[in-house]
Coordinates of C-alpha atoms in Angstrom, one line a residue:
M246 CA -0.1 -0.2 -0.1
T247 CA 1.1 3.5 -1.0
S248 CA 2.3 5.5 2.1
T249 CA 0.6 8.9 2.8
F250 CA 4.0 10.8 2.0
T251 CA 4.4 9.1 -1.5
A252 CA 0.7 9.4 -2.5
H253 CA 1.4 13.4 -2.2
I254 CA 4.7 13.2 -4.6
P255 CA 3.4 14.9 -8.0
D256 CA 4.3 12.9 -11.2
W257 CA 6.3 15.2 -13.5
T258 CA 3.9 15.6 -16.5
T259 CA 1.7 17.2 -14.0
I260 CA 4.7 19.9 -13.1
D261 CA 5.0 23.2 -14.7
F262 CA 8.9 23.3 -14.2
E263 CA 9.3 27.0 -15.3
G264 CA 12.0 28.6 -12.5
L265 CA 11.1 25.7 -10.6
T266 CA 14.6 24.5 -9.1
N267 CA 16.5 22.1 -6.3
I268 CA 14.7 19.5 -7.6
T269 CA 14.7 15.5 -6.2
V270 CA 14.4 13.8 -9.3
V271 CA 12.3 10.2 -7.8
Y272 CA 12.9 8.0 -11.0
C273 CA 11.2 4.7 -11.7
R274 CA 11.4 2.3 -14.3
L275 CA 10.4 -1.4 -15.3
S276 CA 10.4 -3.3 -18.5
Q277 CA 8.6 -5.8 -19.3
E278 CA 11.3 -8.4 -18.7
D279 CA 11.4 -7.0 -15.1
S280 CA 7.9 -7.2 -14.3
R281 CA 7.7 -11.1 -15.1
A282 CA 11.2 -11.6 -12.9
S283 CA 10.1 -9.6 -9.9
E284 CA 7.1 -8.2 -8.3
S285 CA 9.2 -6.4 -5.5
D286 CA 10.0 -4.2 -8.8
S287 CA 6.9 -3.1 -9.8
I288 CA 6.3 0.6 -10.1
Q289 CA 4.0 0.8 -6.7
N290 CA 6.8 -0.9 -4.7
Q291 CA 9.3 1.3 -6.2
K292 CA 7.5 4.2 -5.4
K293 CA 6.7 3.3 -1.8
Y294 CA 10.5 2.3 -1.1
L295 CA 12.0 5.4 -2.5
G296 CA 9.1 8.0 -1.1
E297 CA 9.8 6.7 2.3
F298 CA 13.6 7.1 1.8
V299 CA 12.9 10.7 0.6
Q300 CA 11.0 11.4 3.7
E301 CA 13.3 10.1 6.2
E302 CA 16.2 12.4 4.5
G303 CA 13.8 15.2 4.1
L304 CA 15.0 15.7 0.8
K305 CA 12.9 18.9 -1.2
N306 CA 10.8 19.2 -4.2
P307 CA 10.9 15.4 -4.7
I308 CA 9.2 14.8 -8.2
F309 CA 8.5 11.0 -9.4
F310 CA 9.9 10.8 -12.9
V311 CA 7.9 6.6 -14.4
D312 CA 8.7 4.7 -17.2
D313 CA 6.7 2.0 -17.0
G314 CA 7.5 -0.6 -19.9
Y315 CA 10.6 0.6 -21.4
T316 CA 13.7 -1.6 -21.4
G317 CA 16.9 -0.3 -19.7
T318 CA 18.9 -0.4 -22.9
N319 CA 16.8 2.2 -24.6
F320 CA 17.3 5.8 -23.2
N321 CA 14.8 7.4 -25.6
R322 CA 12.4 7.2 -22.7
P323 CA 10.1 10.2 -22.1
A324 CA 10.6 10.4 -18.2
I325 CA 14.3 9.9 -18.4
R326 CA 15.1 12.0 -21.1
K327 CA 12.9 15.0 -19.3
A328 CA 14.9 14.4 -16.2
L329 CA 18.4 14.5 -17.7
E330 CA 17.1 17.8 -19.8
L331 CA 16.3 19.5 -16.2
V332 CA 19.9 18.1 -15.0
E333 CA 21.6 20.2 -17.8
R334 CA 19.1 23.0 -17.1
G335 CA 21.1 23.0 -13.7
Q336 CA 17.6 22.7 -12.1
V337 CA 18.2 18.9 -10.1
T338 CA 19.7 18.8 -6.8
N339 CA 19.3 15.0 -6.2
F340 CA 18.7 12.2 -8.3
I341 CA 17.2 8.5 -6.8
V342 CA 16.7 5.6 -7.9
K343 CA 16.1 1.9 -6.3
D344 CA 19.1 0.8 -8.1
A345 CA 21.6 1.5 -10.5
S346 CA 19.6 -0.6 -13.2
R347 CA 16.9 1.3 -13.0
L348 CA 18.2 4.3 -14.6
G349 CA 19.3 2.1 -17.6
R350 CA 21.4 -1.1 -18.3
S351 CA 24.2 0.3 -20.7
Y352 CA 27.3 0.2 -19.2
V353 CA 29.0 3.0 -21.3
E354 CA 25.4 5.1 -20.9
V355 CA 24.9 4.6 -17.0
G356 CA 28.6 5.7 -16.4
R357 CA 28.2 9.0 -18.6
I358 CA 25.7 10.0 -16.9
T359 CA 26.7 9.3 -13.5
E360 CA 30.3 9.8 -13.8
M361 CA 29.9 13.0 -16.3
L362 CA 26.9 14.3 -16.4
F363 CA 25.7 14.6 -12.8
S364 CA 29.4 15.2 -11.5
D365 CA 29.3 18.2 -14.1
N366 CA 25.9 19.9 -12.8
D367 CA 26.4 19.3 -9.2
V368 CA 23.7 16.4 -8.7
R369 CA 23.8 14.2 -6.0
F370 CA 23.3 10.6 -7.3
I371 CA 21.8 8.1 -4.7
S372 CA 20.8 4.5 -5.6
V373 CA 19.4 3.7 -2.4
S374 CA 19.3 -0.4 -2.5
E375 CA 22.7 -0.8 -3.2
G376 CA 23.8 1.9 -0.3
V377 CA 25.6 4.5 -3.3
D378 CA 25.5 8.3 -2.8
S379 CA 28.1 10.3 -4.2
S380 CA 28.1 12.7 -1.7
T381 CA 29.7 10.2 0.5
Q382 CA 31.4 7.9 -1.3
S383 CA 34.6 6.5 -1.1
D384 CA 37.0 5.3 -3.5
M385 CA 36.0 2.0 -2.9
D386 CA 32.7 2.8 -3.7
A387 CA 33.3 4.2 -6.6
T388 CA 35.3 1.5 -7.7
I389 CA 32.3 -1.2 -7.4
M390 CA 30.1 1.5 -8.9
P391 CA 31.4 0.6 -12.8
I392 CA 31.3 -3.0 -12.1
R393 CA 27.6 -2.8 -10.9
N394 CA 26.9 -1.0 -14.2
L395 CA 28.5 -4.1 -15.9
F396 CA 26.9 -7.0 -14.2
N397 CA 23.7 -4.7 -15.1
E398 CA 24.1 -4.8 -19.0
F399 CA 25.2 -8.5 -18.9
Y400 CA 21.6 -9.2 -16.8
A401 CA 20.1 -6.8 -20.1
R402 CA 22.4 -9.1 -23.0
D403 CA 21.4 -12.7 -21.0
I404 CA 17.7 -11.7 -20.9
S405 CA 17.3 -10.5 -24.6
R406 CA 18.9 -13.4 -25.7
K407 CA 16.6 -15.6 -23.8
V408 CA 13.9 -13.5 -25.0
R409 CA 14.9 -14.7 -28.4
V410 CA 15.4 -18.1 -28.1
A411 CA 12.1 -18.3 -26.5
Q412 CA 10.6 -16.3 -29.6
Q413 CA 12.4 -18.4 -32.0
A414 CA 11.1 -21.6 -30.6
M415 CA 7.5 -20.2 -30.4
A416 CA 8.0 -19.4 -34.3
K417 CA 9.1 -22.7 -35.2
A418 CA 5.9 -24.2 -33.5
G419 CA 4.0 -22.1 -35.9
E420 CA 2.9 -19.4 -32.8
R421 CA 1.9 -15.7 -33.6
L422 CA 4.9 -13.1 -33.0
S423 CA 2.9 -10.5 -33.4
T424 CA 0.4 -9.2 -30.3
N425 CA -1.8 -7.3 -32.5
P426 CA -4.2 -9.2 -35.2
Q427 CA -3.8 -7.3 -38.9
Y428 CA -7.2 -5.2 -39.9
G429 CA -10.1 -7.7 -40.7
Y430 CA -9.1 -10.1 -37.6
K431 CA -9.3 -9.9 -33.8
I432 CA -8.2 -11.9 -31.0
D433 CA -10.6 -15.1 -30.2
P434 CA -12.2 -14.3 -26.7
N435 CA -11.4 -18.2 -26.0
D436 CA -7.8 -18.0 -26.9
S437 CA -5.9 -15.2 -26.9
K438 CA -3.1 -17.0 -29.2
K439 CA -5.7 -17.3 -31.9
W440 CA -7.5 -15.1 -34.6
V441 CA -10.5 -14.9 -35.9
V442 CA -12.3 -12.9 -38.5
D443 CA -14.0 -9.3 -37.6
E444 CA -16.3 -9.6 -40.4
L445 CA -17.0 -5.8 -40.7
A446 CA -13.5 -5.1 -41.0
A447 CA -13.0 -8.0 -43.5
E448 CA -15.4 -6.8 -45.7
I449 CA -13.3 -3.8 -46.2
V450 CA -10.4 -5.9 -46.8
R451 CA -12.4 -7.8 -49.4
R452 CA -13.3 -4.7 -51.0
I453 CA -10.0 -3.4 -51.4
F454 CA -8.6 -6.4 -52.9
R455 CA -11.8 -6.2 -55.1
E456 CA -11.1 -2.3 -56.6
A457 CA -7.4 -3.2 -56.8
K458 CA -8.2 -6.1 -58.8
M459 CA -10.4 -3.7 -61.0
G460 CA -7.5 -2.0 -61.7
K461 CA -7.8 1.1 -59.4
S462 CA -5.2 3.2 -57.8
H463 CA -4.5 2.8 -54.3
A464 CA -5.0 6.2 -54.0
E465 CA -8.6 6.1 -55.7
I466 CA -9.5 3.1 -53.1
A467 CA -8.2 5.3 -50.2
R468 CA -10.7 8.1 -51.4
G469 CA -13.4 5.9 -51.3
L470 CA -13.4 4.5 -48.1
Q471 CA -12.9 8.4 -46.9
K472 CA -16.3 9.0 -48.8
D473 CA -17.9 6.3 -47.0
K474 CA -16.6 7.2 -43.9
I475 CA -14.5 3.9 -43.0
D476 CA -13.0 4.2 -39.9
T477 CA -8.9 3.3 -40.3
P478 CA -7.5 -0.3 -39.1
S479 CA -6.6 1.8 -36.0
Y480 CA -10.0 2.8 -35.2
R481 CA -11.3 0.1 -36.0
R482 CA -9.0 -1.8 -33.4
M483 CA -9.9 0.7 -30.6
T484 CA -14.1 0.4 -31.4
I485 CA -13.6 -3.3 -30.6
G486 CA -11.9 -2.9 -27.5
E487 CA -7.9 -3.6 -28.6
N488 CA -5.4 -1.3 -27.1
V489 CA -4.3 1.5 -29.4
P490 CA -2.1 4.0 -28.6
N491 CA -1.6 7.6 -30.3
L492 CA -4.4 7.8 -32.6
S493 CA -2.3 10.3 -34.8
H494 CA -4.7 10.5 -37.9
L495 CA -8.3 11.2 -38.9
R496 CA -11.3 8.4 -38.1
Y497 CA -11.6 8.4 -41.6
G498 CA -8.0 9.5 -43.0
W499 CA -7.4 6.3 -45.1
G500 CA -4.3 6.9 -47.3
S501 CA -2.6 5.4 -49.8
S502 CA 0.0 3.7 -47.4
M503 CA -2.9 2.0 -45.8
V504 CA -3.9 0.7 -48.8
S505 CA -1.0 -0.9 -50.3
K506 CA -0.2 -2.8 -46.6
I507 CA -3.7 -4.3 -46.8
L508 CA -2.7 -5.7 -50.4
T509 CA 0.4 -7.4 -49.3
R510 CA -0.7 -9.5 -46.4
P511 CA -0.2 -12.8 -46.8
E512 CA -2.1 -13.2 -43.3
Y513 CA -5.3 -12.6 -45.2
L514 CA -4.8 -16.2 -47.4
G515 CA -5.4 -17.9 -43.5
H516 CA -1.2 -17.7 -42.8
T517 CA 0.9 -16.7 -39.9
V518 CA 4.0 -14.7 -40.6
N519 CA 6.7 -14.4 -38.1
Y520 CA 10.0 -12.6 -38.7
R521 CA 8.7 -10.0 -41.2
S522 CA 11.5 -7.6 -39.1
T523 CA 13.9 -7.9 -36.7
T524 CA 16.4 -5.7 -34.4
K525 CA 20.0 -5.5 -34.5
S526 CA 20.6 -6.5 -30.9
Y527 CA 19.6 -5.7 -27.7
K528 CA 21.1 -2.4 -27.4
N529 CA 19.9 -1.3 -31.0
K530 CA 16.3 -1.0 -31.3
K531 CA 15.5 0.1 -34.8
K532 CA 13.7 -2.2 -36.5
I533 CA 15.0 -4.0 -39.8
Y534 CA 12.5 -5.0 -42.3
N535 CA 13.5 -8.7 -43.6
E536 CA 13.0 -9.5 -47.3
E537 CA 10.2 -11.9 -48.2
K538 CA 12.5 -14.7 -48.6
D539 CA 13.6 -14.6 -45.3
W540 CA 10.0 -14.6 -43.3
W541 CA 8.9 -17.6 -41.7
I542 CA 5.3 -18.4 -42.6
Y543 CA 3.0 -20.7 -41.8
K544 CA 0.0 -21.9 -43.6
N545 CA -3.7 -21.9 -42.9
T546 CA -3.7 -21.0 -39.1
Q547 CA -6.9 -18.7 -39.3
E548 CA -9.9 -18.3 -41.3
P549 CA -8.9 -16.9 -45.3
I550 CA -10.5 -13.6 -45.6
I551 CA -9.0 -13.6 -49.4
D552 CA -8.8 -16.6 -51.8
Q553 CA -5.4 -17.4 -53.4
K554 CA -5.9 -16.9 -57.0
T555 CA -7.7 -12.7 -56.2
F556 CA -4.2 -12.4 -54.0
D557 CA -1.9 -13.8 -56.7
T558 CA -3.4 -11.5 -59.1
V559 CA -3.5 -8.4 -57.5
Q560 CA 0.3 -9.1 -56.5
K561 CA 1.0 -9.2 -60.4
M562 CA -0.6 -6.2 -61.1
R563 CA 1.4 -4.4 -58.1
K564 CA 4.5 -5.2 -59.8
H565 CA 3.0 -3.0 -63.1
K566 CA 3.2 0.8 -62.9
R567 CA 0.2 2.4 -63.7
R568 CA 0.2 5.9 -65.1
P569 CA -3.0 8.0 -64.6
P570 CA -4.4 9.8 -68.0
R571 CA -3.8 13.7 -67.6
K572 CA -6.0 15.9 -65.7
S573 CA -7.8 17.1 -68.2
W574 CA -9.0 13.4 -69.6
A575 CA -9.4 12.4 -65.9
G576 CA -12.9 10.8 -65.3
K577 CA -13.4 10.6 -69.4
A578 CA -14.1 6.8 -70.0
G579 CA -12.0 4.9 -72.7
H580 CA -8.9 6.4 -71.4
E581 CA -8.0 3.3 -69.0
N582 CA -4.9 1.5 -69.3
I583 CA -6.0 -2.2 -68.5
L584 CA -3.0 -3.9 -70.3
A585 CA -0.8 -2.5 -68.0
G586 CA 2.8 -4.7 -67.6
L587 CA 1.5 -7.1 -69.7
L588 CA 2.5 -5.8 -73.2
F589 CA 6.6 -6.7 -74.4
C590 CA 7.9 -5.6 -77.8
A591 CA 8.8 -8.3 -80.0
S592 CA 11.9 -6.3 -81.3
C593 CA 13.6 -5.8 -78.2
G594 CA 11.5 -7.7 -75.5
N595 CA 10.9 -4.4 -73.3
K596 CA 7.6 -3.4 -72.3
L597 CA 5.4 -1.2 -74.1
H598 CA 4.0 2.0 -72.9
F599 CA 0.7 3.5 -73.0
C600 CA 0.5 6.9 -73.9
A601 CA -3.0 8.4 -73.4
S602 CA -3.9 10.6 -76.0
E603 CA -6.8 12.7 -78.0
K604 CA -6.5 13.9 -81.7
C605 CA -9.6 16.8 -83.1
G606 CA -11.3 15.4 -79.7
R607 CA -11.3 11.9 -80.7
N608 CA -9.5 8.8 -78.7
A609 CA -6.0 8.6 -80.0
D610 CA -4.5 6.7 -76.8
H611 CA -2.1 4.0 -78.1
Y612 CA 1.2 2.0 -77.0
K613 CA 4.6 2.0 -78.1
C614 CA 7.9 0.7 -77.4
S615 CA 9.7 1.8 -74.2
R616 CA 13.2 1.8 -75.6
Y617 CA 12.1 3.4 -78.8
L618 CA 14.7 6.9 -79.7
K619 CA 16.5 6.2 -76.1
M620 CA 20.3 7.6 -76.3
F621 CA 21.5 3.6 -75.4
D622 CA 20.4 0.7 -76.0
A623 CA 17.6 2.1 -78.6
C624 CA 14.5 -0.1 -80.1
R625 CA 15.0 0.4 -83.5
T626 CA 11.3 0.4 -84.2
S627 CA 8.3 2.5 -82.0
N628 CA 5.8 -0.7 -82.3
Y629 CA 3.2 1.8 -82.6
V630 CA -0.3 0.4 -82.1
R631 CA -3.3 1.8 -81.3
K632 CA -5.1 1.1 -78.0
D633 CA -8.6 -0.3 -79.7
T634 CA -7.0 -2.0 -82.5
L635 CA -4.7 -4.1 -79.8
E636 CA -7.8 -4.6 -77.6
R637 CA -9.5 -5.7 -80.6
L638 CA -6.7 -8.2 -81.6
I639 CA -6.5 -9.5 -77.7
L640 CA -10.2 -9.9 -77.5
A641 CA -10.3 -12.0 -80.8
E642 CA -7.4 -14.0 -79.7
V643 CA -8.9 -15.2 -76.2
N644 CA -12.2 -15.6 -77.8
G645 CA -11.0 -18.2 -80.3
F646 CA -8.8 -19.8 -77.4
L647 CA -12.0 -20.2 -75.1
R648 CA -13.9 -21.7 -77.8
K649 CA -11.1 -24.4 -78.5
F650 CA -11.5 -25.5 -74.7
N651 CA -15.1 -25.3 -74.8
L652 CA -15.1 -27.8 -77.6
N653 CA -13.9 -30.3 -76.6
K654 CA -11.5 -30.0 -72.8
E655 CA -10.9 -33.3 -72.3
T656 CA -8.6 -33.4 -75.7
F657 CA -7.6 -30.1 -75.2
L658 CA -6.5 -30.7 -71.4
A659 CA -4.9 -33.9 -72.5
S660 CA -2.6 -32.7 -75.3
L661 CA -2.1 -29.8 -72.8
E662 CA -0.3 -32.1 -70.1
E663 CA 1.5 -34.1 -72.7
K664 CA 3.1 -31.1 -74.2
F665 CA 3.9 -29.0 -70.5
Q666 CA 5.1 -32.6 -69.1
L667 CA 7.7 -33.0 -71.7
Q668 CA 8.9 -29.7 -71.0
A669 CA 8.9 -30.1 -67.4
D670 CA 11.0 -33.1 -68.2
E671 CA 13.4 -31.7 -70.3
E672 CA 13.8 -28.8 -67.8
I673 CA 14.5 -30.6 -64.7
R674 CA 17.1 -33.1 -66.7
K675 CA 19.0 -29.7 -67.6
E676 CA 18.8 -28.3 -64.0
K677 CA 20.3 -31.8 -63.0
R678 CA 22.8 -31.8 -65.0
T679 CA 23.6 -28.1 -63.9
L680 CA 23.1 -29.3 -60.2
A681 CA 25.8 -32.1 -60.8
K682 CA 28.0 -29.8 -62.4
T683 CA 27.7 -27.2 -59.3
E684 CA 28.5 -29.9 -56.5
Q685 CA 31.6 -31.1 -58.8
R686 CA 33.3 -27.9 -58.6
I687 CA 32.1 -27.5 -54.7
L688 CA 34.5 -30.8 -54.4
D689 CA 37.2 -29.3 -56.8
I690 CA 37.6 -26.1 -55.0
D691 CA 37.9 -27.7 -51.3
R692 CA 40.9 -29.7 -53.0
I693 CA 42.6 -26.5 -54.3
I694 CA 42.0 -24.5 -50.9
Q695 CA 43.7 -27.9 -49.4
K696 CA 46.5 -27.2 -51.9
I697 CA 47.3 -23.7 -51.9
Y698 CA 47.2 -24.2 -48.3
E699 CA 50.0 -26.8 -48.5
D700 CA 51.9 -24.7 -51.0
N701 CA 52.1 -21.5 -48.4
L702 CA 53.1 -24.2 -45.4
N703 CA 56.2 -25.4 -47.7
G704 CA 57.0 -22.0 -48.8
K705 CA 55.9 -22.3 -52.5
L706 CA 53.5 -20.2 -51.9
S707 CA 53.6 -16.6 -50.2
D708 CA 50.8 -15.3 -47.1
E709 CA 50.1 -12.3 -49.3
R710 CA 49.2 -14.4 -52.4
F711 CA 47.8 -17.5 -50.1
K712 CA 45.2 -14.8 -48.9
T713 CA 44.2 -13.3 -52.1
M714 CA 43.4 -16.9 -53.5
N715 CA 42.5 -18.5 -50.7
A716 CA 39.2 -15.6 -50.3
N717 CA 38.8 -16.0 -54.0
Y718 CA 38.1 -19.3 -53.9
E719 CA 35.8 -19.4 -51.1
K720 CA 33.9 -16.2 -52.4
E721 CA 33.4 -18.8 -55.7
Q722 CA 32.1 -21.3 -53.4
N723 CA 29.9 -19.6 -51.3
E724 CA 28.2 -18.4 -54.8
L725 CA 28.5 -22.0 -55.8
R726 CA 26.4 -23.3 -52.7
E727 CA 23.5 -20.7 -52.8
A728 CA 23.2 -21.7 -56.7
F729 CA 23.2 -25.0 -55.3
E730 CA 20.3 -24.9 -53.0
E731 CA 18.6 -22.7 -55.2
L732 CA 18.7 -25.5 -58.0
Q733 CA 17.6 -28.1 -55.6
E734 CA 14.8 -26.0 -54.6
E735 CA 14.0 -25.3 -58.5
I736 CA 14.0 -29.1 -59.6
L737 CA 11.7 -29.7 -56.2
R738 CA 9.1 -27.1 -57.3
N739 CA 9.4 -28.9 -60.9
E740 CA 8.9 -32.2 -59.8
E741 CA 6.2 -31.9 -57.7
N742 CA 4.4 -29.1 -59.5
G743 CA 4.4 -29.3 -63.6
V744 CA 2.1 -27.2 -65.0
N745 CA -0.9 -26.8 -62.4
L746 CA -3.8 -27.6 -65.0
E747 CA -6.1 -27.8 -61.6
K748 CA -5.7 -23.9 -61.4
F749 CA -5.9 -23.0 -65.6
V750 CA -9.0 -25.1 -65.6
S751 CA -10.4 -23.1 -62.6
M752 CA -9.7 -20.1 -64.3
V753 CA -10.7 -20.7 -67.5
E754 CA -14.2 -22.4 -66.8
N755 CA -15.0 -18.6 -65.4
Y756 CA -15.5 -17.8 -69.0
S757 CA -17.1 -18.7 -72.2
K758 CA -17.3 -15.8 -74.2
I759 CA -15.7 -12.3 -73.5
D760 CA -17.8 -9.1 -74.7
K761 CA -15.0 -6.7 -73.6
L762 CA -11.7 -6.8 -72.1
T763 CA -11.8 -5.6 -68.6
V764 CA -8.6 -4.9 -66.2
E765 CA -9.6 -8.2 -64.1
I766 CA -10.3 -10.8 -67.1
A767 CA -7.1 -9.3 -68.7
N768 CA -4.7 -10.0 -65.5
D769 CA -7.3 -13.3 -64.9
L770 CA -6.2 -14.9 -68.2
V771 CA -3.0 -13.3 -69.4
D772 CA 0.3 -14.0 -68.1
R773 CA 2.1 -11.5 -70.7
I774 CA 1.4 -10.5 -74.3
V775 CA 4.5 -10.2 -77.2
V776 CA 3.6 -8.1 -79.6
H777 CA 4.9 -7.9 -83.4
P778 CA 5.6 -4.5 -85.4
A779 CA 3.1 -4.2 -88.4
Q780 CA 3.6 -5.7 -91.7
G781 CA 2.4 -3.7 -94.7
R782 CA 0.8 0.0 -94.4
G783 CA -2.6 1.6 -94.0
K784 CA -6.1 -1.5 -94.4
N785 CA -3.3 -3.7 -95.3
A786 CA -1.0 -3.7 -92.2
T787 CA -1.4 -7.3 -90.6
R788 CA 0.4 -7.3 -86.6
K789 CA 1.2 -10.6 -85.1
I790 CA 0.6 -10.6 -81.2
E791 CA 1.5 -14.2 -79.0
I792 CA 0.0 -14.3 -75.7
A793 CA 1.2 -16.4 -72.5
Y794 CA -1.8 -17.4 -71.1
N795 CA -1.2 -17.7 -66.5
F796 CA -0.4 -21.7 -65.3
I797 CA 0.3 -22.7 -69.1
G798 CA 2.3 -20.4 -70.9
K799 CA 2.1 -20.0 -74.6
M800 CA -0.1 -22.1 -77.0

């Protein structure tokens, strides 16, 4: 129970420090790790313990400075920053802590504060439980204090290591490390480790994916959510009772970055994603974002909100830059770039760029090679093609493909299976030959390194030459090992998957005949389109296009 005197010591957040001097800083800190380790270190107990000491000593102007939930290795804490600012201004006379570890667990930083900052500003430092008082400190105390600080840092390092090991064990077991559910989910009231669908927010997630699949930009989607007064993810979390610190934006203040974040999350497929980010060390808490290949993903851990096909289509579309039409044409029908990222020049292999334009008040949208007339590596042809002409060609080609499929599905699929099985077998044979050569070279390098090591010992090879050659061979060997692992994974994928005809059938069965191309239809069916330059002139001109379909490639 807090003493009467302690209850009357004010908190720093309630004080106007202008003109206030002879302050006694009563500093308390508790990290999450400390709270699990010892109840005796709770903020309430620290306040009671230090309050009684202040009363016994009769120290003037005591003020509590409390950092609750902050690790001792991080000195970017609000209360300690304010207290040290007052020290530098010369407004502090006494600085009291329960023990030096409450001040911090960095040997260097605690030493700088206690031995330099406090000394330079004539501040009396008292660590009550350790019996340290800078005003009566002996030579022995001055020697022991740095040793205590060093042990406090060792403790922080050990705790950090144990936490990381525990987290890795949880992650390997497929447990979720993130404490906050993604927007669209909420914590299961019966199991705090599980997520369940928050249907109201989940419908907004589906809307965002649906509109992205239709070709809307992130900014357009965000503006629509603002217009319809949809709560942002943070406000939604607050509505369902989750703790949301520092709400800094408007309730309906959706932005393109929020939309982009939602569109990239594999969690909406029902998966758990761990180690999306990490930190360098227990001292440096700066967040480092890992590459996607380094994420730990565990599938089917909660109910999915988005299906795999929709998610894959949206990821494919996000890779392509969509140029908005000029402002004067914004909102006008017909200027949409529905083939963004799908068109490639047959002459040079680069992408075709969309050019929105009007001529004499009529739509003159067209595509041309992105490398035409460039200073370096220029394409020899502009490969100019009108948008409406190209869309008609593609529509005719796709409808012809669908007609063949629907006339005799069994024969069509059988021929596909035979064709792509042959291709897959040949690809696997090539990869296995490359794998064998790579493995042999790795073994050869081991023998070469052994040989140059012996030559160096026998004096046949100088130390400097040996170091250079050894470094080069080890670099080559490491690169080969990485390539070896990638080849093994590629062979495994080819052997297990081949061509995914099930996905192809699922995709094509949604369509019998297409009357008009849309962004969604184009990205559903098509992987890429190679456009050849026109042959001939005027009405007699002809143009060849090659369409590679999703999951099966070119026909």
